[in-house]
Coordinates of C-alpha atoms in Angstrom, one line a residue:
Chain C
M3 CA -43.4 -1.6 27.9
G4 CA -46.6 -2.8 25.8
S5 CA -48.1 0.4 26.3
Y6 CA -45.2 2.3 24.5
E7 CA -47.1 4.6 22.2
P8 CA -45.2 5.3 18.9
V9 CA -44.5 8.4 18.1
L10 CA -41.7 8.9 15.2
L11 CA -42.8 5.7 13.4
K12 CA -46.6 6.7 14.2
N13 CA -47.4 6.6 10.4
R14 CA -45.7 3.5 9.4
G15 CA -47.5 1.2 7.4
V16 CA -50.0 3.5 7.3
E17 CA -51.2 3.8 3.2
G18 CA -50.2 7.1 1.8
S19 CA -47.9 7.7 4.9
C20 CA -45.6 9.9 2.8
T21 CA -48.3 12.4 1.9
L22 CA -48.7 15.8 3.2
K23 CA -52.7 14.7 3.6
V24 CA -52.2 11.8 5.6
H25 CA -49.7 13.9 7.4
R26 CA -51.6 16.9 8.2
A27 CA -54.5 14.1 9.4
G28 CA -52.5 13.4 11.9
G29 CA -52.0 16.3 13.2
G30 CA -48.9 17.1 10.9
Y31 CA -47.3 20.6 10.9
A32 CA -48.8 21.7 14.1
G33 CA -45.7 21.6 15.7
A34 CA -43.8 24.0 12.8
E35 CA -46.9 26.6 13.3
K36 CA -46.3 26.9 17.0
A37 CA -43.1 26.9 16.3
L38 CA -43.0 30.2 14.1
K39 CA -45.0 31.7 16.4
L40 CA -42.9 31.9 19.0
S41 CA -39.5 33.6 18.6
S42 CA -36.3 31.5 17.5
D43 CA -34.8 31.7 21.2
E44 CA -37.9 30.0 22.4
V45 CA -37.8 27.2 20.6
I46 CA -34.1 27.0 21.7
E47 CA -34.9 27.4 25.0
E48 CA -37.5 24.7 24.7
V49 CA -35.4 22.2 22.8
K50 CA -32.7 22.6 25.5
K51 CA -35.4 22.0 28.6
A52 CA -36.2 18.7 26.6
N53 CA -32.5 17.7 26.5
L54 CA -32.9 16.7 23.1
R55 CA -29.4 14.6 22.9
G56 CA -28.2 14.0 18.9
R57 CA -29.2 10.5 17.7
G58 CA -26.4 10.4 15.3
G59 CA -24.4 9.0 17.8
A60 CA -22.4 11.4 19.9
G61 CA -25.9 12.3 22.0
F62 CA -24.7 16.2 21.9
P63 CA -27.8 18.1 23.3
A64 CA -29.3 19.7 20.0
G65 CA -30.0 23.0 21.7
V66 CA -26.8 23.4 23.2
K67 CA -25.4 22.8 19.7
W68 CA -27.3 25.8 18.8
S69 CA -26.4 28.0 21.1
F70 CA -22.9 28.2 20.0
L71 CA -23.8 30.0 16.9
P72 CA -22.7 33.6 17.3
K73 CA -25.1 35.8 18.3
D74 CA -24.6 38.4 15.9
R75 CA -24.4 36.1 12.4
E76 CA -26.6 37.6 9.2
K77 CA -26.3 33.7 7.8
T78 CA -26.7 30.5 8.6
I79 CA -27.0 27.3 7.3
L80 CA -28.8 24.1 8.4
C81 CA -27.3 20.7 7.4
V82 CA -29.5 17.3 7.3
N83 CA -27.3 14.3 8.2
G84 CA -28.9 11.5 6.6
D85 CA -25.3 10.2 5.7
E86 CA -26.3 7.1 7.7
S87 CA -23.6 4.6 6.9
E88 CA -23.1 3.2 10.2
P89 CA -23.4 -0.5 9.7
P90 CA -26.4 -1.7 10.9
T91 CA -28.3 1.1 11.3
F92 CA -31.5 2.1 9.1
S93 CA -33.2 3.8 11.2
N94 CA -33.4 7.5 9.2
R95 CA -34.0 5.2 6.1
V96 CA -37.1 4.2 8.2
L97 CA -37.8 7.5 8.6
M98 CA -37.6 8.8 5.7
E99 CA -39.5 6.4 3.9
S100 CA -42.4 6.1 5.9
D101 CA -43.1 9.5 7.0
P102 CA -40.6 12.6 5.1
H103 CA -42.7 15.1 6.5
M104 CA -41.8 14.9 9.9
L105 CA -38.4 15.3 9.0
I106 CA -39.3 18.2 6.7
E107 CA -41.5 19.9 9.7
G108 CA -38.2 19.3 11.8
I109 CA -36.3 21.1 9.5
I110 CA -38.5 24.4 9.4
I111 CA -38.5 24.2 12.9
A112 CA -34.5 23.6 13.7
A113 CA -34.5 26.3 10.7
Y114 CA -36.2 28.7 12.6
A115 CA -34.6 28.0 15.7
T116 CA -31.2 28.6 14.2
R117 CA -32.5 31.6 11.6
S118 CA -31.4 29.4 8.7
Q119 CA -32.7 30.2 5.2
V120 CA -31.7 27.4 3.8
A121 CA -31.2 23.7 4.9
Y122 CA -29.4 21.0 3.0
V123 CA -30.1 17.5 3.2
Y124 CA -27.1 15.1 2.8
L125 CA -28.8 12.0 1.7
R126 CA -26.4 9.2 0.9
V127 CA -26.6 8.0 -2.9
E128 CA -27.4 4.6 -1.9
F129 CA -30.7 5.7 -0.5
H130 CA -32.6 5.9 -4.3
E131 CA -35.9 5.3 -3.2
Q132 CA -35.8 7.2 -0.1
F133 CA -34.6 10.5 -2.3
H134 CA -37.1 10.6 -4.6
I135 CA -39.8 9.9 -1.5
L136 CA -37.9 12.5 0.3
Q137 CA -37.4 15.2 -3.3
L138 CA -41.3 14.5 -3.9
A139 CA -42.4 15.1 -0.5
I140 CA -40.2 18.2 -0.5
D141 CA -41.6 19.3 -3.9
E142 CA -45.3 19.0 -2.0
A143 CA -44.4 20.8 0.9
Y144 CA -43.3 23.9 -1.3
A145 CA -46.4 23.6 -3.5
A146 CA -48.6 23.8 -0.2
G147 CA -46.7 27.1 1.2
L148 CA -44.9 25.2 3.7
L149 CA -41.0 25.5 2.1
G150 CA -39.4 28.4 0.3
K151 CA -41.0 32.1 1.1
D152 CA -43.0 32.7 3.9
V153 CA -43.7 29.9 5.6
L154 CA -46.7 29.4 6.5
G155 CA -47.7 33.0 6.8
S156 CA -44.8 33.6 9.1
G157 CA -42.7 36.1 7.3
F158 CA -40.1 33.0 7.3
D159 CA -38.3 31.8 4.1
L160 CA -37.1 28.7 3.9
D161 CA -35.3 26.6 1.1
V162 CA -35.0 23.1 1.2
Y163 CA -32.3 21.1 -0.8
V164 CA -31.5 17.3 -1.1
H165 CA -27.7 16.8 -1.3
R166 CA -26.5 13.4 -2.9
G167 CA -23.4 11.7 -1.2
A168 CA -21.1 9.3 -3.2
G169 CA -20.5 6.8 -0.9
A170 CA -18.3 7.6 2.0
Y171 CA -18.6 6.6 5.3
V172 CA -16.8 9.7 6.4
C173 CA -19.1 12.2 5.3
G174 CA -20.9 11.2 8.3
E175 CA -19.0 12.9 10.0
E176 CA -19.8 16.5 10.6
T177 CA -17.4 18.4 9.0
G178 CA -16.7 15.9 6.2
L179 CA -20.2 16.5 5.6
I180 CA -19.5 20.5 5.1
E181 CA -16.8 19.3 2.8
S182 CA -18.6 17.4 0.6
L183 CA -21.4 19.5 0.7
E184 CA -18.8 22.4 -1.2
G185 CA -18.1 19.7 -3.7
K186 CA -14.4 18.4 -1.9
R187 CA -13.2 14.9 -0.9
G188 CA -14.8 14.5 2.1
W189 CA -11.8 15.4 3.9
P190 CA -13.0 16.0 7.8
R191 CA -11.9 19.5 9.4
I192 CA -9.1 20.3 12.5
K193 CA -11.7 22.0 14.6
P194 CA -12.1 24.5 16.0
P195 CA -13.2 26.7 14.4
F196 CA -16.2 24.1 14.8
P197 CA -19.0 24.3 12.0
A198 CA -20.9 26.9 14.7
V199 CA -18.8 29.3 14.1
E200 CA -16.9 28.3 10.8
G201 CA -18.7 26.0 8.3
A202 CA -20.3 25.3 5.0
F203 CA -19.0 28.0 2.8
G204 CA -17.3 29.8 5.8
L205 CA -21.0 30.3 7.5
P206 CA -21.9 29.2 10.7
T207 CA -23.4 26.0 10.2
V208 CA -25.8 23.3 12.2
V209 CA -25.6 19.5 11.5
N210 CA -28.2 17.6 12.2
N211 CA -28.9 14.4 12.5
V212 CA -32.7 12.9 10.9
E213 CA -33.9 11.6 13.9
T214 CA -33.1 14.6 16.2
L215 CA -35.0 16.5 13.8
A216 CA -38.2 13.7 13.6
N217 CA -38.1 14.5 17.7
L218 CA -38.3 18.6 17.1
P219 CA -42.3 18.7 16.1
H220 CA -43.1 16.3 19.3
I221 CA -41.7 18.6 21.6
M222 CA -43.1 21.3 20.2
T223 CA -46.8 20.5 20.5
R224 CA -46.5 17.8 23.7
G225 CA -43.8 20.1 25.2
A226 CA -40.6 19.6 26.8
D227 CA -42.1 18.0 30.1
W228 CA -43.6 15.0 27.8
F229 CA -40.3 14.4 26.2
Q230 CA -38.9 14.5 29.7
S231 CA -41.4 12.0 30.8
I232 CA -40.3 9.1 28.2
G233 CA -37.1 7.0 29.7
A234 CA -35.2 8.0 32.1
G235 CA -31.9 10.6 34.0
S236 CA -30.4 12.4 30.7
S237 CA -32.0 9.5 28.2
T238 CA -35.2 10.8 27.6
G239 CA -37.7 10.8 24.5
P240 CA -38.3 8.7 21.9
K241 CA -35.6 6.9 20.2
L242 CA -35.3 4.5 17.7
F243 CA -33.9 0.8 17.8
C244 CA -32.5 -1.3 14.7
L245 CA -32.0 -4.7 15.4
S246 CA -30.3 -6.8 12.5
G247 CA -28.8 -10.2 12.3
P248 CA -30.0 -13.3 13.2
V249 CA -33.3 -12.6 14.8
N250 CA -36.6 -13.5 14.8
R251 CA -37.7 -9.8 14.2
P252 CA -35.2 -7.8 12.4
G253 CA -36.4 -4.1 11.9
C254 CA -36.3 -0.5 13.3
F255 CA -38.4 -0.4 16.8
E256 CA -39.2 3.1 18.6
G257 CA -39.4 2.9 22.5
A258 CA -37.4 4.8 25.3
M259 CA -34.7 4.8 26.8
D260 CA -34.5 2.6 29.5
M261 CA -34.6 -1.3 28.1
T262 CA -32.0 -3.6 28.0
C263 CA -30.1 -4.8 25.5
E264 CA -31.6 -8.5 25.8
E265 CA -35.6 -7.2 25.8
L266 CA -34.6 -5.7 22.7
I267 CA -33.1 -9.1 21.0
Y268 CA -36.2 -11.3 22.9
G269 CA -38.8 -8.7 23.6
D270 CA -42.2 -9.6 21.9
D271 CA -42.6 -6.1 21.1
Y272 CA -39.0 -5.9 19.2
G273 CA -36.6 -9.0 18.4
R274 CA -38.7 -12.1 19.8
G275 CA -36.1 -14.0 20.1
M276 CA -33.1 -15.7 18.2
V277 CA -34.0 -17.7 14.8
D278 CA -34.1 -21.7 16.1
D279 CA -33.5 -20.3 19.8
V280 CA -29.9 -20.5 18.9
G281 CA -27.9 -18.6 21.5
V282 CA -26.3 -15.4 21.2
K283 CA -22.3 -14.8 21.0
A284 CA -22.0 -11.1 20.3
V285 CA -23.2 -7.9 20.4
F286 CA -22.7 -4.8 18.4
P287 CA -25.4 -3.0 20.1
G288 CA -24.7 0.6 19.2
G289 CA -23.8 0.2 15.5
I290 CA -20.2 -1.2 14.9
S291 CA -18.1 1.8 16.2
M292 CA -19.5 1.4 19.8
G293 CA -17.9 -2.0 20.6
V294 CA -19.3 -5.2 21.5
L295 CA -20.9 -6.9 24.2
T296 CA -20.7 -10.7 25.2
G297 CA -23.7 -12.8 25.1
D298 CA -23.3 -12.5 29.1
E299 CA -23.7 -8.5 29.2
L300 CA -27.2 -8.2 27.5
G301 CA -28.1 -6.5 30.6
M302 CA -26.4 -3.3 29.6
K303 CA -29.5 -0.5 29.3
M304 CA -29.8 0.9 25.9
D305 CA -29.1 4.7 27.2
F306 CA -26.6 7.3 26.6
D307 CA -24.7 6.3 29.7
D308 CA -24.7 2.6 30.2
P309 CA -22.6 1.3 27.6
R310 CA -19.4 2.9 28.9
N311 CA -19.3 0.6 31.9
F312 CA -19.0 -2.3 29.4
G313 CA -16.3 -0.7 27.6
L314 CA -18.4 0.7 24.5
L315 CA -17.9 4.0 23.6
G316 CA -21.8 4.9 23.9
L317 CA -24.9 4.4 22.4
G318 CA -24.3 5.4 19.2
T319 CA -27.1 4.8 16.9
A320 CA -28.6 2.0 18.6
A321 CA -28.5 0.1 16.0
A322 CA -27.9 -3.8 17.6
V323 CA -26.4 -6.8 15.4
V324 CA -26.5 -9.8 17.0
V325 CA -23.9 -12.9 16.1
D326 CA -25.1 -16.2 17.2
V327 CA -23.0 -18.7 19.1
E328 CA -22.5 -20.5 15.6
T329 CA -20.4 -17.7 14.1
D330 CA -16.9 -17.6 14.1
M331 CA -15.3 -14.8 15.3
R332 CA -12.3 -14.6 13.2
D333 CA -14.6 -13.6 10.7
V334 CA -16.4 -10.9 12.8
L335 CA -12.9 -9.6 12.9
L336 CA -12.2 -9.6 9.4
N337 CA -15.7 -7.8 8.6
V338 CA -15.3 -5.2 10.9
S339 CA -11.6 -4.5 10.1
R340 CA -11.9 -4.0 6.8
F341 CA -14.8 -1.7 6.9
Y342 CA -12.8 1.0 8.4
S343 CA -9.4 0.2 6.6
H344 CA -11.6 0.6 3.7
E345 CA -13.6 4.0 4.6
S346 CA -10.7 5.7 6.9
C347 CA -10.2 9.1 4.8
G348 CA -6.9 8.7 4.5
Q349 CA -5.7 12.4 6.1
C350 CA -4.2 10.8 9.4
T351 CA -1.6 8.6 9.4
Q352 CA -2.1 6.3 12.5
C353 CA -6.0 6.0 11.4
R354 CA -4.7 5.1 7.5
E355 CA -2.0 3.1 8.7
G356 CA -3.5 1.8 11.4
T357 CA -7.3 0.7 10.4
S358 CA -4.7 -1.3 7.4
W359 CA -2.5 -3.0 10.1
M360 CA -5.9 -4.2 11.4
Y361 CA -6.8 -5.6 8.7
R362 CA -4.4 -7.4 7.4
I363 CA -3.6 -8.7 11.0
A364 CA -7.7 -9.6 10.9
S365 CA -7.0 -11.1 7.3
R366 CA -3.9 -13.5 8.4
I367 CA -5.8 -14.6 11.7
A368 CA -8.8 -15.5 9.6
M369 CA -6.8 -17.3 7.2
G370 CA -5.6 -19.6 10.2
A371 CA -2.1 -18.1 10.2
G372 CA -2.5 -16.3 13.9
R373 CA -0.2 -15.8 16.0
I374 CA -0.6 -15.0 19.9
E375 CA 1.3 -11.8 19.1
D376 CA -1.0 -10.8 16.5
L377 CA -4.0 -10.1 19.5
D378 CA -1.7 -8.3 21.8
L379 CA -0.3 -6.2 18.6
L380 CA -4.0 -5.5 17.4
E381 CA -4.8 -4.3 21.2
Q382 CA -1.3 -1.8 20.9
V383 CA -2.8 -0.6 17.5
S384 CA -5.7 0.2 18.2
G385 CA -4.7 1.7 21.2
R386 CA -2.8 4.2 19.2
M387 CA -5.1 5.8 17.3
G388 CA -8.0 8.2 17.5
M389 CA -9.4 11.4 19.1
M390 CA -9.2 10.4 22.7
P391 CA -5.2 9.8 22.7
G392 CA -5.6 13.2 20.7
Y393 CA -3.6 12.1 17.3
S394 CA -6.6 12.5 14.7
I395 CA -9.0 14.8 13.4
C396 CA -12.2 13.1 13.3
G397 CA -13.8 10.1 15.6
L398 CA -13.4 7.4 12.8
P399 CA -10.2 5.9 14.3
D400 CA -11.9 6.1 17.5
G401 CA -14.8 3.9 16.2
A402 CA -12.3 1.7 15.2
A403 CA -10.3 0.8 18.4
F404 CA -13.5 0.4 19.8
P405 CA -15.0 -2.9 18.3
I406 CA -11.4 -4.6 17.3
R407 CA -10.3 -4.0 20.7
G408 CA -13.6 -5.0 22.6
L409 CA -13.3 -8.3 20.1
V410 CA -9.6 -8.9 20.9
Q411 CA -10.4 -8.5 24.8
K412 CA -13.6 -10.2 25.1
F413 CA -13.2 -13.0 22.9
R414 CA -9.5 -13.7 23.5
T415 CA -10.2 -17.4 24.3
E416 CA -11.6 -18.0 21.2
Y417 CA -9.3 -16.5 19.2
E418 CA -6.3 -17.9 21.0
E419 CA -8.3 -21.7 20.8
H420 CA -8.1 -21.1 16.9
M421 CA -4.8 -20.4 17.0
G422 CA -3.7 -23.6 19.1
R423 CA -5.4 -25.4 16.3
Q424 CA -3.5 -24.4 13.5
R425 CA -1.3 -26.7 12.4
D426 CA 2.5 -26.1 13.2
G427 CA 4.4 -24.0 11.0
R428 CA 1.5 -22.9 9.1
A429 CA 1.7 -18.9 10.6
E430 CA 5.5 -18.9 9.2
A431 CA 4.7 -20.5 5.8
V432 CA 1.3 -17.8 5.0
L433 CA 3.5 -14.9 6.3
R434 CA 6.4 -15.7 4.1
V435 CA 3.7 -15.8 1.0
L436 CA 1.8 -12.5 2.6
N437 CA 4.6 -10.6 2.8
Chain Y
M16 CA 12.9 14.8 -17.5
A17 CA 12.6 17.9 -17.9
W18 CA 9.5 20.1 -16.1
K19 CA 6.7 20.5 -18.4
T20 CA 5.0 24.0 -17.5
I21 CA 1.5 24.4 -17.4
D22 CA 0.0 27.4 -18.2
R23 CA -3.1 27.8 -16.4
N24 CA -4.8 30.0 -18.5
E25 CA -4.9 27.9 -21.3
P26 CA -8.6 27.0 -21.9
V27 CA -8.6 23.0 -19.8
V28 CA -11.0 21.4 -22.9
D29 CA -8.7 20.2 -25.8
A30 CA -10.3 22.5 -28.9
G31 CA -10.2 19.6 -30.6
A32 CA -12.2 17.1 -28.6
T33 CA -15.4 16.1 -29.4
P34 CA -17.9 17.6 -26.7
V35 CA -19.5 14.8 -24.2
L36 CA -22.0 17.2 -22.1
T37 CA -25.0 17.9 -24.0
E38 CA -26.8 20.7 -23.8
A39 CA -29.8 19.1 -22.0
I40 CA -27.2 17.6 -19.3
R41 CA -25.1 21.2 -19.3
G42 CA -28.6 22.6 -18.6
K43 CA -29.7 20.5 -15.9
I44 CA -26.2 21.3 -14.2
E45 CA -26.8 24.8 -14.4
S46 CA -30.2 24.2 -12.5
F47 CA -28.7 23.7 -9.6
F48 CA -26.3 26.7 -9.8
P49 CA -29.2 29.3 -7.4
R50 CA -29.1 26.4 -4.7
Y51 CA -25.7 26.4 -3.4
P52 CA -23.5 29.8 -2.6
T53 CA -20.3 28.7 -4.8
K54 CA -20.2 27.1 -8.2
R55 CA -17.9 24.4 -7.3
A56 CA -20.6 22.8 -4.3
V57 CA -22.4 22.1 -7.8
L58 CA -19.9 19.6 -8.3
L59 CA -21.5 16.3 -6.7
P60 CA -24.8 16.8 -8.0
A61 CA -23.6 17.9 -11.7
L62 CA -21.1 14.4 -11.5
H63 CA -24.5 12.5 -10.8
V64 CA -26.2 13.6 -13.5
I65 CA -23.3 12.9 -16.0
Q66 CA -23.0 10.1 -14.6
D67 CA -26.6 8.9 -14.8
A68 CA -26.6 10.5 -18.9
L69 CA -23.8 8.7 -19.6
G70 CA -22.7 6.4 -17.2
F71 CA -19.1 6.8 -16.4
I72 CA -17.3 10.1 -16.0
G73 CA -14.3 10.3 -18.4
W74 CA -11.4 12.6 -19.0
Q75 CA -13.1 14.8 -21.5
A76 CA -16.5 15.0 -18.9
M77 CA -14.3 16.0 -16.1
K78 CA -12.8 18.9 -18.3
E79 CA -15.9 19.6 -19.3
V80 CA -17.8 19.7 -16.0
A81 CA -14.4 21.6 -14.3
D82 CA -14.9 24.3 -17.4
L83 CA -18.6 24.4 -16.8
L84 CA -17.6 25.3 -12.7
E85 CA -15.0 26.9 -13.2
I86 CA -12.7 25.0 -11.0
H87 CA -9.5 23.0 -12.6
P88 CA -9.9 19.5 -14.0
S89 CA -7.5 18.4 -11.0
A90 CA -10.1 19.7 -8.5
V91 CA -13.2 17.5 -10.3
F92 CA -10.5 14.4 -10.4
D93 CA -9.7 15.1 -7.2
T94 CA -13.5 14.9 -5.9
I95 CA -14.2 11.9 -7.8
S96 CA -11.3 9.8 -6.6
F97 CA -12.3 10.4 -3.1
Y98 CA -16.2 8.7 -3.7
T99 CA -16.6 5.3 -4.7
H100 CA -19.9 5.8 -6.6
F101 CA -18.5 7.3 -9.3
W102 CA -17.5 5.5 -12.5
T103 CA -14.0 7.0 -14.8
K104 CA -14.7 3.6 -17.1
P105 CA -18.0 2.8 -18.7
R106 CA -20.1 0.3 -16.5
G107 CA -22.4 -1.8 -17.6
E108 CA -26.2 -1.2 -17.9
K109 CA -27.2 -2.5 -14.7
V110 CA -25.0 -2.3 -11.5
V111 CA -25.2 -4.9 -9.2
T112 CA -24.3 -3.4 -5.8
V113 CA -23.5 -6.5 -3.0
C114 CA -24.0 -5.1 0.5
R115 CA -20.9 -6.8 2.3
S116 CA -21.6 -5.2 5.6
I117 CA -21.8 -7.1 8.8
S118 CA -25.8 -8.0 8.9
C119 CA -25.8 -9.3 5.6
E120 CA -22.9 -11.0 6.1
L121 CA -23.4 -12.8 9.0
L122 CA -27.1 -13.7 6.9
G123 CA -25.2 -15.0 4.3
G124 CA -24.4 -11.8 2.4
R125 CA -20.9 -13.7 1.6
E126 CA -22.2 -16.8 -0.4
V127 CA -24.6 -13.9 -2.7
L128 CA -21.7 -12.0 -3.4
E129 CA -19.9 -15.2 -5.1
A130 CA -22.7 -16.1 -6.6
V131 CA -23.2 -13.1 -8.4
K132 CA -19.8 -13.4 -9.2
D133 CA -20.0 -16.7 -10.6
H134 CA -23.3 -16.1 -12.7
L135 CA -21.8 -13.0 -14.5
G136 CA -18.4 -14.9 -14.8
I137 CA -16.6 -11.3 -13.8
G138 CA -15.0 -9.8 -10.5
E139 CA -15.7 -6.7 -8.2
H140 CA -15.9 -3.5 -10.4
E141 CA -15.3 -5.0 -13.5
T142 CA -18.1 -5.1 -16.1
T143 CA -19.8 -8.1 -18.5
G144 CA -18.2 -8.5 -22.2
D145 CA -22.1 -7.5 -23.3
G146 CA -21.8 -4.1 -21.3
K147 CA -25.1 -5.9 -19.2
Y148 CA -23.7 -6.0 -16.1
S149 CA -21.6 -4.7 -13.8
I150 CA -20.6 -5.8 -9.8
A151 CA -19.9 -3.1 -7.5
V152 CA -19.6 -3.8 -3.5
E153 CA -20.6 -1.3 -1.1
E154 CA -19.9 -1.6 2.9
C155 CA -23.6 -0.9 3.9
L156 CA -26.9 -0.1 2.4
A157 CA -28.8 0.5 5.2
G158 CA -30.8 -2.7 4.2
C159 CA -30.0 -4.6 7.4
D160 CA -33.2 -5.5 8.9
H161 CA -33.6 -7.3 5.4
G162 CA -30.3 -9.0 4.9
P163 CA -28.6 -9.7 2.6
C164 CA -29.6 -7.0 0.3
L165 CA -28.4 -5.7 -2.9
L166 CA -28.9 -2.9 -5.5
V167 CA -29.3 -3.5 -9.2
N168 CA -29.2 0.1 -9.9
E169 CA -31.7 1.8 -7.9
R170 CA -33.9 -1.1 -7.0
M171 CA -33.1 -2.9 -4.0
H172 CA -34.1 -6.2 -3.4
K173 CA -33.9 -7.8 0.1
C174 CA -33.8 -11.2 1.5
V175 CA -31.7 -12.5 -1.1
K176 CA -30.6 -16.1 -0.8
A177 CA -27.5 -17.2 -2.7
A178 CA -29.7 -19.8 -5.2
D179 CA -32.2 -17.0 -5.9
V180 CA -29.3 -14.5 -7.6
P181 CA -29.6 -16.7 -11.1
A182 CA -33.1 -15.9 -11.9
L183 CA -32.9 -12.5 -9.8
L184 CA -30.1 -11.4 -12.6
A185 CA -31.9 -13.1 -15.9
D186 CA -35.5 -10.8 -14.6
A187 CA -35.3 -8.4 -17.3
G188 CA -37.4 -6.3 -14.6
N189 CA -35.2 -6.6 -12.0
A190 CA -33.8 -2.5 -11.9
D191 CA -37.3 -1.2 -12.2
H192 CA -38.3 -0.1 -8.8
G193 CA -42.1 0.9 -9.5
L194 CA -42.2 4.3 -7.3
P195 CA -43.6 7.5 -7.8
R196 CA -40.0 9.8 -8.8
S197 CA -38.5 12.7 -8.4
D198 CA -36.9 13.8 -11.8
L199 CA -34.3 15.5 -10.5
F200 CA -31.7 12.9 -11.0
D201 CA -33.4 11.1 -14.2
G202 CA -30.3 11.6 -16.3
P203 CA -31.7 12.7 -20.4
V204 CA -32.0 9.7 -22.4
V205 CA -28.9 9.1 -24.3
D206 CA -28.7 7.0 -27.3
D207 CA -26.1 7.9 -29.4
D208 CA -23.6 8.0 -27.0
R209 CA -23.9 4.1 -25.9
D210 CA -24.2 1.5 -28.6
D211 CA -26.6 -1.4 -27.8
G212 CA -24.2 -4.0 -26.3
V213 CA -21.0 -2.4 -27.1
I214 CA -19.5 -0.6 -24.1
A215 CA -18.9 2.8 -25.1
S216 CA -15.5 4.2 -26.7
T217 CA -12.9 4.2 -24.4
S218 CA -10.5 6.9 -25.7
D219 CA -11.1 8.5 -22.9
V220 CA -11.1 6.0 -19.9
V221 CA -9.4 6.2 -16.8
E222 CA -8.3 3.2 -15.2
M223 CA -8.5 3.8 -11.6
Q224 CA -7.8 1.3 -8.6
D225 CA -10.8 1.1 -6.6
S226 CA -10.1 3.8 -3.8
N227 CA -8.7 1.4 -0.8

């Protein structure tokens, strides 16, 4: 894999990489120029042929998503999802701070393909530096005639605005994002109608992730066949992988989707092993919502399909966090369950209540007051929430159920050992105080 | 208890109250109108502008922004109460936002949060007596490769160790991020509303629990 030539991160670390000059020097905006000479349907066909699957988590092909838009529409809205709140994901951040013009170029191509005249970049509020970087790049693009009226002399008009969020995980869900864009609470909407038919402000809307859009310029310049040649099967194209936790070289890496989780952690081009060579106890390979792998399952391929063979929800955001052998899994369970109980938007009962229940159960296990039946209870609660059994509006509770169920199932012996070491009567005493 | 009838045609802003949104703030909010098809959609940008300028969004500000956007104040409060970023009570000059997500926690984020609390002597979503610092916690700051991380206002501090916290908080320049800035969300400087060292008037303070 040493021969992989970075595409998305080619300008990272280059002096002045956020400026138009540097982006142009590396062949920037050639993809947009090429796209604007084609018809919008031809652009969609090319993206479909490349099978560019959404990088935001679900892996839905972007070209297919665009083709759901009604043919007779007059206005379309493009939303760029830069809400990136899934721990431990930061690939959008790295993209925006190292090459904002690549995103803007991708926005131009996507807007042209979907015939959108306005694009809103929904940026999470914690991205302060990235907001200023991106806004300055947008200002620069306007001044250079790349945005606004008559983009690149093609007669196509496009306005790009940054819309800052205000700290809510669920706004990364596409209809939650749309509600938030409209100035409301970020409550996901019941589908159908799907955003492609009735989205923001009642208009046909497309929501695409930042990384998905950053791939578009390269598909336009190098072609769908080049895109298909990276990786294998249905997992093709350049992909950003994030790695964090106690590894020697945490960071965002670009590669093909044919590496294993082990390569990501130990490979010389990637994580270079664990700090002090401690062992790996667990990995959340695709953002915490996708579920967890044990240290024996590192052979999992980081592509769209293999994670399902390991009881995971999918590839997710391909952001791996490594848990070393010295970590107490009760703390991990507590942290993960707290995240979802805090971020559940509260619309659907089983998610609002279920995530809080799981957090409370995890709290007492962490306090050394767990009972063996708590583990069964966690499995039970997590099995009865989410879109998969058909109880919820959005996928947040599925994302809560998978890691918690995975932790309980794959690390059950460890939790049982902890409980075995608890003093007799401790659980009852604590429960009396808690309840 | 008798039900009180609310006349929706009544102006929402009390005639006797002192306005808090200055002309500069209103102008900035209005500059967002052409960007969106509806006025309501300007709410989030407007709240950012207000919070940047005034430090927090109190009742009076909510009513005035409702008036400006032609929506009901309850709709403004409805939106505010959903998002953790907005403060409805005065906050310190600097807000220390500590990340508590899994990557940071594995690398010692919990100890960093404890050190910040110990050093400032306050808890989460509280403000020091001199009005200098407030503490907030956030689920993930997307700085996982540099964990544990925390924000001081807009400046990200990376790879923070619990032992570094006192020095970090004592540094007067800990909120300067030294990058070129776009002026879109930079609030106008307001001196008369916030006296040095004293928390702004608490008359229109909304005590709101941290949304959980």
